[in-house]
Structures are given as C-alpha cells and as structure tokens.
Short mmCIF file of C-alpha atoms in Angstrom, two decimals:
data_model
loop_
_atom_site.label_atom_id
_atom_site.label_comp_id
_atom_site.label_asym_id
_atom_site.label_seq_id
_atom_site.Cartn_x
_atom_site.Cartn_y
_atom_site.Cartn_z
CA UNK A 857 121.67 131.10 77.19
CA UNK A 858 119.65 134.00 76.34
CA UNK A 859 115.85 134.34 76.20
CA UNK A 860 114.28 133.23 72.95
CA UNK A 861 111.22 135.54 72.16
CA UNK A 862 110.13 133.33 69.36
CA UNK A 863 109.72 130.42 71.83
CA UNK A 864 107.62 132.82 74.09
CA UNK A 865 105.53 133.86 71.30
CA UNK A 866 104.79 130.53 70.08
CA UNK A 867 103.94 129.35 73.66
CA UNK A 868 101.41 132.25 73.81
CA UNK A 869 99.95 131.17 70.25
CA UNK A 870 99.70 127.54 71.44
CA UNK A 871 97.96 128.49 74.59
CA UNK A 872 95.53 130.70 72.65
CA UNK A 873 94.55 127.76 70.40
CA UNK A 874 94.43 125.25 73.11
CA UNK A 875 90.96 123.80 73.58
CA UNK A 876 91.82 122.54 77.13
CA UNK A 877 93.18 125.71 78.40
CA UNK A 878 89.89 126.75 80.11
CA UNK A 879 90.23 123.78 82.37
CA UNK A 880 92.95 125.38 84.34
CA UNK A 881 90.19 127.31 86.02
CA UNK A 882 88.95 124.20 87.66
CA UNK A 883 92.05 123.95 89.92
CA UNK A 884 93.51 125.85 92.82
CA UNK A 885 96.85 127.32 91.29
CA UNK A 886 99.09 130.20 91.58
CA UNK A 887 102.10 131.51 89.59
CA UNK A 888 104.16 128.46 90.38
CA UNK A 889 104.81 126.40 87.28
CA UNK A 890 103.66 123.15 88.73
CA UNK A 891 105.10 120.12 86.93
CA UNK A 892 104.75 117.53 89.69
CA UNK A 893 101.27 116.31 89.15
CA UNK A 894 102.72 112.95 88.38
CA UNK A 895 103.40 112.84 92.25
CA UNK A 896 100.31 114.79 93.52
CA UNK A 897 97.73 116.57 91.38
CA UNK A 898 96.49 120.08 92.12
CA UNK A 899 93.41 120.62 94.19
CA UNK A 900 90.17 120.97 91.95
CA UNK A 901 88.36 124.13 93.03
CA UNK A 902 84.96 122.28 93.98
CA UNK A 903 86.57 119.83 96.47
CA UNK A 904 86.83 122.12 99.70
CA UNK A 905 83.06 122.88 99.62
CA UNK A 906 81.85 119.41 98.87
CA UNK A 907 84.18 117.92 101.42
CA UNK A 908 82.93 120.61 104.01
CA UNK A 909 79.48 119.52 103.27
CA UNK A 910 80.31 115.83 103.90
CA UNK A 911 81.82 116.73 107.29
CA UNK A 912 79.30 119.36 108.40
CA UNK A 913 76.00 117.95 106.92
CA UNK A 914 76.50 114.20 106.11
CA UNK A 915 78.60 113.40 109.06
CA UNK A 916 77.72 116.17 111.45
CA UNK A 917 73.91 116.23 111.01
CA UNK A 918 72.87 113.00 109.24
CA UNK A 919 75.51 110.68 110.85
CA UNK A 920 74.66 107.02 110.32
CA UNK A 921 71.90 107.76 107.93
CA UNK A 922 74.37 108.86 105.41
CA UNK A 923 75.48 105.34 104.48
CA UNK A 924 72.18 105.00 102.84
CA UNK A 925 70.74 108.41 102.28
CA UNK A 926 73.93 109.94 100.97
CA UNK A 927 75.41 106.80 99.27
CA UNK A 928 78.32 106.15 101.38
CA UNK A 929 77.84 102.34 101.14
CA UNK A 930 77.97 102.29 97.26
CA UNK A 931 80.71 104.88 96.90
CA UNK A 932 83.45 102.41 96.05
CA UNK A 933 81.63 101.08 92.99
CA UNK A 934 80.08 104.44 91.91
CA UNK A 935 83.33 106.18 91.95
CA UNK A 936 84.80 103.11 90.17
CA UNK A 937 82.32 103.64 87.42
CA UNK A 938 83.37 107.36 87.33
CA UNK A 939 87.03 106.40 86.67
CA UNK A 940 86.07 103.50 84.42
CA UNK A 941 85.93 105.71 81.00
CA UNK A 942 89.26 107.42 81.90
CA UNK A 943 90.97 103.96 81.61
CA UNK A 944 88.77 102.49 78.95
CA UNK A 945 86.67 100.18 80.96
CA UNK A 946 82.81 99.54 80.81
CA UNK A 947 80.79 99.91 84.18
CA UNK A 948 80.92 97.40 86.79
CA UNK A 949 84.53 96.39 86.83
CA UNK A 950 86.31 98.86 88.91
CA UNK A 951 85.98 99.21 92.69
CA UNK A 952 87.73 102.04 94.63
CA UNK A 953 89.40 101.53 97.92
CA UNK A 954 92.46 100.64 99.83
CA UNK A 955 96.01 101.63 98.59
CA UNK A 956 97.72 100.69 95.38
CA UNK A 957 99.99 98.42 97.40
CA UNK A 958 97.02 96.51 98.91
CA UNK A 959 95.33 96.25 95.60
CA UNK A 960 98.54 94.93 93.86
CA UNK A 961 98.54 92.14 96.45
CA UNK A 962 94.87 91.30 95.94
CA UNK A 963 95.48 91.34 92.29
CA UNK A 964 98.59 89.08 92.24
CA UNK A 965 97.27 86.49 94.66
CA UNK A 966 94.07 86.34 92.83
CA UNK A 967 95.75 85.99 89.52
CA UNK A 968 97.84 83.11 90.96
CA UNK A 969 94.79 81.35 92.22
CA UNK A 970 92.97 81.78 88.79
CA UNK A 971 95.95 80.48 86.89
CA UNK A 972 95.98 77.22 88.68
CA UNK A 973 98.20 74.93 90.53
CA UNK A 974 100.41 74.02 87.43
CA UNK A 975 101.87 77.49 86.95
CA UNK A 976 104.56 78.22 89.49
CA UNK A 977 106.33 81.30 88.42
CA UNK A 978 105.44 85.00 88.67
CA UNK A 979 106.99 87.62 86.53
CA UNK A 980 107.43 91.15 87.70
CA UNK A 981 108.91 94.32 85.92
CA UNK A 982 112.42 94.63 87.01
CA UNK A 983 112.40 98.34 86.82
CA UNK A 984 108.93 98.52 88.67
CA UNK A 985 108.22 101.09 91.48
CA UNK A 986 109.63 99.52 94.76
CA UNK A 987 106.30 98.72 96.51
CA UNK A 988 105.11 96.59 93.36
CA UNK A 989 108.31 94.66 93.76
CA UNK A 990 108.11 94.14 97.49
CA UNK A 991 104.32 93.06 97.19
CA UNK A 992 105.18 90.82 94.26
CA UNK A 993 107.85 89.09 96.40
CA UNK A 994 105.50 88.65 99.29
CA UNK A 995 102.67 87.19 97.23
CA UNK A 996 105.11 84.82 95.56
CA UNK A 997 106.22 83.59 98.93
CA UNK A 998 102.52 83.31 100.20
CA UNK A 999 101.50 81.27 97.33
CA UNK A 1000 104.61 79.10 96.92
CA UNK A 1001 105.61 80.62 93.51
CA UNK A 1002 109.04 81.42 92.12
CA UNK A 1003 109.30 85.28 91.40
CA UNK A 1004 111.51 86.37 88.37
CA UNK A 1005 112.13 90.03 87.67
CA UNK A 1006 112.45 90.90 83.95
CA UNK A 1007 112.41 93.94 81.89
CA UNK A 1008 109.21 94.61 80.02
CA UNK A 1009 110.95 94.18 76.77
CA UNK A 1010 112.16 90.80 77.70
CA UNK A 1011 108.72 89.48 78.95
CA UNK A 1012 107.71 87.77 75.72
CA UNK A 1013 110.78 85.53 75.61
CA UNK A 1014 110.51 84.87 79.53
CA UNK A 1015 106.96 83.72 79.29
CA UNK A 1016 106.46 79.86 79.42
CA UNK A 1017 103.96 77.33 80.64
CA UNK A 1018 105.09 77.88 84.09
CA UNK A 1019 104.07 81.54 84.16
CA UNK A 1020 101.14 82.25 86.29
CA UNK A 1021 100.81 86.00 86.12
CA UNK A 1022 102.95 89.08 84.95
CA UNK A 1023 102.87 92.37 86.95
CA UNK A 1024 103.93 95.37 84.67
CA UNK A 1025 103.90 99.23 84.92
CA UNK A 1026 102.22 101.00 82.01
CA UNK A 1027 104.62 104.06 82.47
CA UNK A 1028 107.99 103.73 84.23
CA UNK A 1029 107.88 106.03 87.14
CA UNK A 1030 111.62 107.24 86.55
CA UNK A 1031 112.00 107.67 82.98
CA UNK A 1032 108.60 108.26 81.57
CA UNK A 1033 108.69 105.31 79.16
CA UNK A 1034 105.35 104.05 78.12
CA UNK A 1035 105.31 100.28 77.81
CA UNK A 1036 103.34 98.40 75.17
CA UNK A 1037 100.19 97.19 76.97
CA UNK A 1038 98.37 95.70 74.20
CA UNK A 1039 101.37 93.81 72.81
CA UNK A 1040 102.45 92.47 76.12
CA UNK A 1041 99.07 91.67 77.42
CA UNK A 1042 98.59 89.72 74.19
CA UNK A 1043 101.86 87.87 74.64
CA UNK A 1044 100.98 87.01 78.18
CA UNK A 1045 97.65 85.69 77.18
CA UNK A 1046 99.18 83.55 74.41
CA UNK A 1047 101.03 81.62 76.96
CA UNK A 1048 98.04 81.09 79.09
CA UNK A 1049 98.86 83.58 81.85
CA UNK A 1050 97.18 86.55 83.40
CA UNK A 1051 98.22 90.26 82.92
CA UNK A 1052 98.19 92.57 85.84
CA UNK A 1053 98.96 96.27 84.98
CA UNK A 1054 99.90 99.15 87.35
CA UNK A 1055 98.25 102.42 85.90
CA UNK A 1056 99.51 104.85 88.40
CA UNK A 1057 101.47 106.90 85.78
CA UNK A 1058 99.04 106.55 82.81
CA UNK A 1059 95.41 106.92 84.23
CA UNK A 1060 94.35 110.41 83.44
CA UNK A 1061 97.27 111.11 81.29
CA UNK A 1062 96.61 108.93 78.14
CA UNK A 1063 94.20 106.26 76.75
CA UNK A 1064 94.62 102.85 78.43
CA UNK A 1065 92.07 100.51 76.76
CA UNK A 1066 91.67 98.09 79.54
CA UNK A 1067 88.52 96.38 77.91
CA UNK A 1068 89.88 96.64 74.32
CA UNK A 1069 93.16 95.03 75.02
CA UNK A 1070 91.64 92.29 77.34
CA UNK A 1071 93.69 93.28 80.40
CA UNK A 1072 92.78 90.82 83.24
CA UNK A 1073 93.51 92.93 86.39
CA UNK A 1074 94.79 96.33 86.93
CA UNK A 1075 95.51 98.83 89.73
CA UNK A 1076 96.12 102.30 90.13
CA UNK A 1077 96.23 105.42 92.37
CA UNK A 1078 94.13 108.48 92.02
CA UNK A 1079 96.34 111.38 93.51
CA UNK A 1080 98.45 111.88 90.48
CA UNK A 1081 96.66 112.74 87.27
CA UNK A 1082 93.36 112.08 88.59
CA UNK A 1083 93.91 114.84 91.43
CA UNK A 1084 92.14 112.91 94.17
CA UNK A 1085 94.33 114.41 96.97
CA UNK A 1086 97.13 113.14 99.04
CA UNK A 1087 96.72 109.43 99.99
CA UNK A 1088 93.37 109.29 98.11
CA UNK A 1089 92.20 105.80 97.76
CA UNK A 1090 93.20 103.36 94.89
CA UNK A 1091 91.19 101.38 92.61
CA UNK A 1092 91.21 97.67 91.40
CA UNK A 1093 89.91 96.59 87.92
CA UNK A 1094 88.69 93.04 87.45
CA UNK A 1095 87.75 92.18 84.00
CA UNK A 1096 84.05 91.10 83.87
CA UNK A 1097 84.77 87.62 82.43
CA UNK A 1098 86.99 86.94 85.50
CA UNK A 1099 84.82 88.30 88.21
CA UNK A 1100 83.23 84.93 89.24
CA UNK A 1101 86.48 83.35 89.63
CA UNK A 1102 88.25 86.47 91.39
CA UNK A 1103 89.22 84.90 94.79
CA UNK A 1104 90.65 87.78 97.00
CA UNK A 1105 93.33 86.99 99.61
CA UNK A 1106 91.66 89.75 101.69
CA UNK A 1107 87.95 88.71 102.01
CA UNK A 1108 86.62 91.46 104.06
CA UNK A 1109 83.12 91.59 105.44
CA UNK A 1110 82.22 94.61 102.90
CA UNK A 1111 82.89 92.09 99.93
CA UNK A 1112 80.57 89.56 101.46
CA UNK A 1113 77.58 88.66 99.57
CA UNK A 1114 75.30 89.55 102.66
CA UNK A 1115 77.49 92.03 104.64
CA UNK A 1116 75.04 92.59 107.31
CA UNK A 1117 74.07 89.09 107.84
CA UNK A 1118 77.35 88.66 109.89
CA UNK A 1119 77.82 85.15 108.88
CA UNK A 1120 80.87 83.29 110.23
CA UNK A 1121 81.25 81.73 106.69
CA UNK A 1122 82.43 83.86 103.73
CA UNK A 1123 80.46 83.95 100.65
CA UNK A 1124 81.80 86.37 97.96
CA UNK A 1125 79.59 89.11 96.45
CA UNK A 1126 78.95 88.88 92.85
CA UNK A 1127 81.00 91.28 90.39
CA UNK A 1128 83.79 93.82 91.33
CA UNK A 1129 82.38 94.17 94.66
CA UNK A 1130 84.41 91.19 95.79
CA UNK A 1131 87.50 93.45 95.45
CA UNK A 1132 86.35 95.42 98.50
CA UNK A 1133 87.91 94.59 102.06
CA UNK A 1134 86.70 96.85 104.99
CA UNK A 1135 84.82 100.00 105.69
CA UNK A 1136 85.33 102.55 102.94
CA UNK A 1137 87.35 105.56 103.85
CA UNK A 1138 84.59 107.98 103.23
CA UNK A 1139 86.12 111.30 103.73
CA UNK A 1140 88.97 110.80 101.27
CA UNK A 1141 86.52 108.58 99.10
CA UNK A 1142 84.18 111.53 98.54
CA UNK A 1143 86.99 114.09 98.13
CA UNK A 1144 87.95 111.90 95.16
CA UNK A 1145 84.55 111.79 93.89
CA UNK A 1146 84.46 115.64 93.74
CA UNK A 1147 87.78 115.93 92.26
CA UNK A 1148 86.67 113.63 89.34
CA UNK A 1149 84.15 116.35 88.42
CA UNK A 1150 87.21 118.21 86.93
CA UNK A 1151 86.99 115.63 84.13
CA UNK A 1152 83.38 116.42 83.08
CA UNK A 1153 83.31 116.84 79.29
CA UNK A 1154 86.84 116.10 78.94
CA UNK A 1155 88.21 113.64 76.32
CA UNK A 1156 91.22 111.48 77.32
CA UNK A 1157 92.21 111.44 73.65
CA UNK A 1158 92.47 115.39 73.82
CA UNK A 1159 94.44 115.11 76.97
CA UNK A 1160 96.95 112.72 75.20
CA UNK A 1161 97.23 115.00 72.32
CA UNK A 1162 98.05 118.03 74.43
CA UNK A 1163 100.48 115.98 76.73
CA UNK A 1164 102.46 114.97 73.61
CA UNK A 1165 102.48 118.64 72.33
CA UNK A 1166 103.64 119.95 75.92
CA UNK A 1167 106.43 117.39 76.07
CA UNK A 1168 107.56 117.90 72.65
CA UNK A 1169 107.59 121.66 73.11
CA UNK A 1170 109.50 121.37 76.49
CA UNK A 1171 112.28 119.29 74.84
CA UNK A 1172 112.49 121.78 71.97
CA UNK A 1173 112.83 124.65 74.60
CA UNK A 1174 115.11 122.66 76.90
CA UNK A 1175 117.45 122.18 73.73
CA UNK A 1176 117.29 125.86 72.98
CA UNK A 1177 118.02 127.13 76.64
CA UNK A 1178 120.76 124.61 77.60
CA UNK A 1179 124.31 124.05 76.63
CA UNK A 1180 124.53 120.87 74.48
CA UNK A 1181 125.52 117.82 76.67
CA UNK A 1182 124.50 119.58 80.00
CA UNK A 1183 121.35 117.39 80.32
CA UNK A 1184 120.47 114.14 78.89
CA UNK A 1185 116.79 113.10 78.20
CA UNK A 1186 116.12 109.63 79.33
CA UNK A 1187 112.50 109.78 78.29
CA UNK A 1188 111.98 108.24 74.89
CA UNK A 1189 111.58 110.52 71.90
CA UNK A 1190 109.06 108.28 70.22
CA UNK A 1191 105.42 109.20 71.01
CA UNK A 1192 104.29 105.63 71.24
CA UNK A 1193 106.98 105.09 74.06
CA UNK A 1194 106.47 108.16 76.12
CA UNK A 1195 104.12 108.77 78.91
CA UNK A 1196 103.23 112.41 80.36
CA UNK A 1197 106.58 113.15 81.85
CA UNK A 1198 110.18 114.04 80.89
CA UNK A 1199 113.08 112.87 82.74
CA UNK A 1200 116.42 114.64 82.25
CA UNK A 1201 119.68 113.25 83.74
CA UNK A 1202 122.31 115.75 84.95
CA UNK A 1203 125.17 115.27 87.56
CA UNK A 1204 123.82 117.60 90.07
CA UNK A 1205 120.15 117.08 89.70
CA UNK A 1206 119.28 117.06 93.39
CA UNK A 1207 120.66 120.67 93.75
CA UNK A 1208 119.27 121.82 90.49
CA UNK A 1209 115.79 120.83 91.52
CA UNK A 1210 116.16 122.54 94.81
CA UNK A 1211 116.99 125.74 92.77
CA UNK A 1212 114.15 125.20 90.25
CA UNK A 1213 111.51 125.06 93.19
CA UNK A 1214 112.99 128.17 94.65
CA UNK A 1215 112.65 130.05 91.35
CA UNK A 1216 108.88 128.82 91.04
CA UNK A 1217 109.22 125.61 88.87
CA UNK A 1218 108.10 122.66 90.67
CA UNK A 1219 109.27 119.21 89.40
CA UNK A 1220 110.92 116.57 91.50
CA UNK A 1221 114.33 114.56 91.76
CA UNK A 1222 114.90 110.82 91.49
CA UNK A 1223 117.91 109.44 92.92
CA UNK A 1224 120.75 109.56 91.80
CA UNK A 1225 120.47 111.91 88.95
CA UNK A 1226 117.21 112.57 87.47
CA UNK A 1227 115.09 115.69 87.07
CA UNK A 1228 111.60 114.62 86.55
CA UNK A 1229 108.89 116.89 85.09
CA UNK A 1230 105.13 115.78 84.89
CA UNK A 1231 102.78 117.46 82.53
CA UNK A 1232 99.27 117.52 83.53
CA UNK A 1233 97.30 118.76 80.58
CA UNK A 1234 94.35 119.75 82.49
CA UNK A 1235 96.17 122.64 84.06
CA UNK A 1236 99.67 122.93 82.55
CA UNK A 1237 99.98 125.30 79.49
CA UNK A 1238 102.58 126.10 76.83
CA UNK A 1239 103.74 129.19 78.50
CA UNK A 1240 104.40 127.27 81.79
CA UNK A 1241 106.56 124.87 79.68
CA UNK A 1242 108.58 127.58 78.04
CA UNK A 1243 109.15 129.27 81.31
CA UNK A 1244 110.27 125.96 83.01
CA UNK A 1245 112.74 125.27 80.41
CA UNK A 1246 114.10 128.96 80.47
CA UNK A 1247 114.43 128.85 84.08
CA UNK A 1248 116.38 125.41 83.90
CA UNK A 1249 118.57 126.88 81.25
CA UNK A 1250 119.50 129.90 83.39
CA UNK A 1251 120.32 127.85 86.41
CA UNK A 1252 122.43 125.39 84.44
CA UNK A 1253 124.56 128.25 82.67
CA UNK A 1254 125.68 129.39 86.15
#
C-alpha cells in the first residue's frame, strides 16, 4: 500500500509531545528501528565508561580491596533495591544474581517447602517459556510433587487443597498477553497456596505491584526492558513476611549468616540475602547497576502509558499499510491484557522478519509463524513505529 502522509505527520506530532522522548539520548542507537528490546535491551550510554572503571581501577588497581571499598560484596542487595521500585517492591526484598532459570528453581522449591507436606501438587503455566517448564518439572521430581500444566485462565478452577505453589508468567513471551497478576495471586492465596511470578516480559515495561498484590515470590531477567546487557544477572523477590521461612535449595556460602566464618554447618542469613548462592558475578552485576541509571527520574506509569500508545499506533499503522487478512494480530486488543509487544501471525513470518531486518527494522521471529515486535518506551518513538509498519506493508505487498 502507498505511504500515508497523515500517519507520518501524526507520528511527528506524537513524538514532539512525548515527555519521554529525551530519554532516547541515554542509549547507544543508530538509524535502525529497534523493536527487539523484549529480547535484548539497547546499551545505555554510560555503561561502557563505568565498566571500564570497574575493570581498570577497581579490579586492575584496587583488586581484592574492592569487595569492601567499592561495595562489590553488597552489590546483589544494593542493585536489588534499585530494581525494587520498578516492580512495586519496598527495599530489602530483592537480591540480584544467577540466571532466571536458577532463580525459578530456588523460588519453586522454597515455595513447596513453605507450603508444607500436605500439598503435593505444583501448577505451572502451560504456555510458559520453555525453561520455566523444564525447571518446574525438575522441582516437582525433586520434591516428590505432581506437576500439572494449566493455562492461566484455568488456574482458579484447577486450584485445590493439594496445591503447593503456582508458577505463572506475567506476560506471555509469544503473544504479549498480560495475565491478571492481582486476580490470580488472590485466587492462589484463597486456596492456601503460594504464587510465584516470572516477570521477564513485564519488569520495566509496566507496573507490577509485587507488594501491593501480595505476591509471594518472583523472578525476572534484567537484559530485556531493564537493559542490563546480554546475560546480565537475574533477580529473586522474596516477600518480607516469608523471608524467615525461605529455605533455599541452593544454600551457598554467600547466603550464610556468617559467610567468612567458614562453618561446616549452614545457617541462613536474615532477609532476602538468603536468596544468594555463590560469589557475585561482579562485571555483569556492575554493568547492570550502571544501566539502571537510565531509569533515573522515570515513572513506570509514564512508561506504561507510552507503551500502550505506541502499540495502539503500531496496530493502526499496520492496518493502514497491509492488505486485510495478510497478518493476524495475536496480541490482545484490550489494554488490560496487553504487555509491551505486538505479535503478528503470517504464514511466511521467518522470511518476512529476515527481510525486515535487512530494511533496518529489527524485531524477531517465533516458530512457527509469529512476527514479534517489542516496544521499549525509553527509546522507541512514534516515527519508529510508523516506519516499521510501513516497511512491513511494503514487504508484504510484494
């Protein structure tokens, strides 16, 4: 379809009125329309120099002294407190370290232990990201529980007095569907079970409200909307009221109450610290800490408002630039059910995404037929959005 000047003009006007538009300058970007921040966030401009300081001065000159003098030892909790307001948590409940998969394992096994022996079933999101399912299956075998996959919509009906814990994704990684965290958490609690949430596709994109909604345990990565870098450490949230009961299946030395006493008997540290395992991965940890400075002065509510505006505008532009029926949106239209991505289904999605990337529009492909576009409001604008839809339309009309 031909170019629509009115859409380009409206994009320009929306960008001019966007209070978050100046934040783009906090990132290293080029002329590419980058709509894959839901896989790997862009590099914040301050990270390279700060990491260079960590390597050259802190490690190169101060060496072992940096554990104390530069705060290396306390980095997992300090950075956890920096993430906390982005997911609606008070300080002292998040520890940073390990991968999402490892933290899912810690959270699930600890949840089963807290639930008690009378509860012999684990529920897991049947549409979950694969690793969550793999870890849940292993945790069930390890603890002698039965694993039952159910869709999030079916969780309330599936709950029973047998349920120990429920593992759910806040946003579905394929479709971008936002699940009802408050309602599902309340349903889980009403049956006496614990709620464990995976926030990988919501943290940094929309308000989460962990404390407000009484979530028991949560995990998430930091390399998507939090822009921490490839493989940056994940985090674990343990609700304050549960911390004294949190019994980690990986009781490493750094979660010991006296880690340098080198005692042969384990005694868990108080608070969220007991979610730690081994020596913190300092280089990636401090790169993440630097990256989180991009959030200084930023409201998650403002980010959410822009996210919805961007995805609404993208859908409007896709409708204008593509032939009816050429693509199908699998992301819910309702704002209450939409994360910060749009997933479009088309038969030749893999080839289409390759051609989009060649034309300077970067999203990603999910098997078998989904084009996935992630909208990071800190650096994606409305002109980017219009251009992406226009290029998509041009490619699909050939």
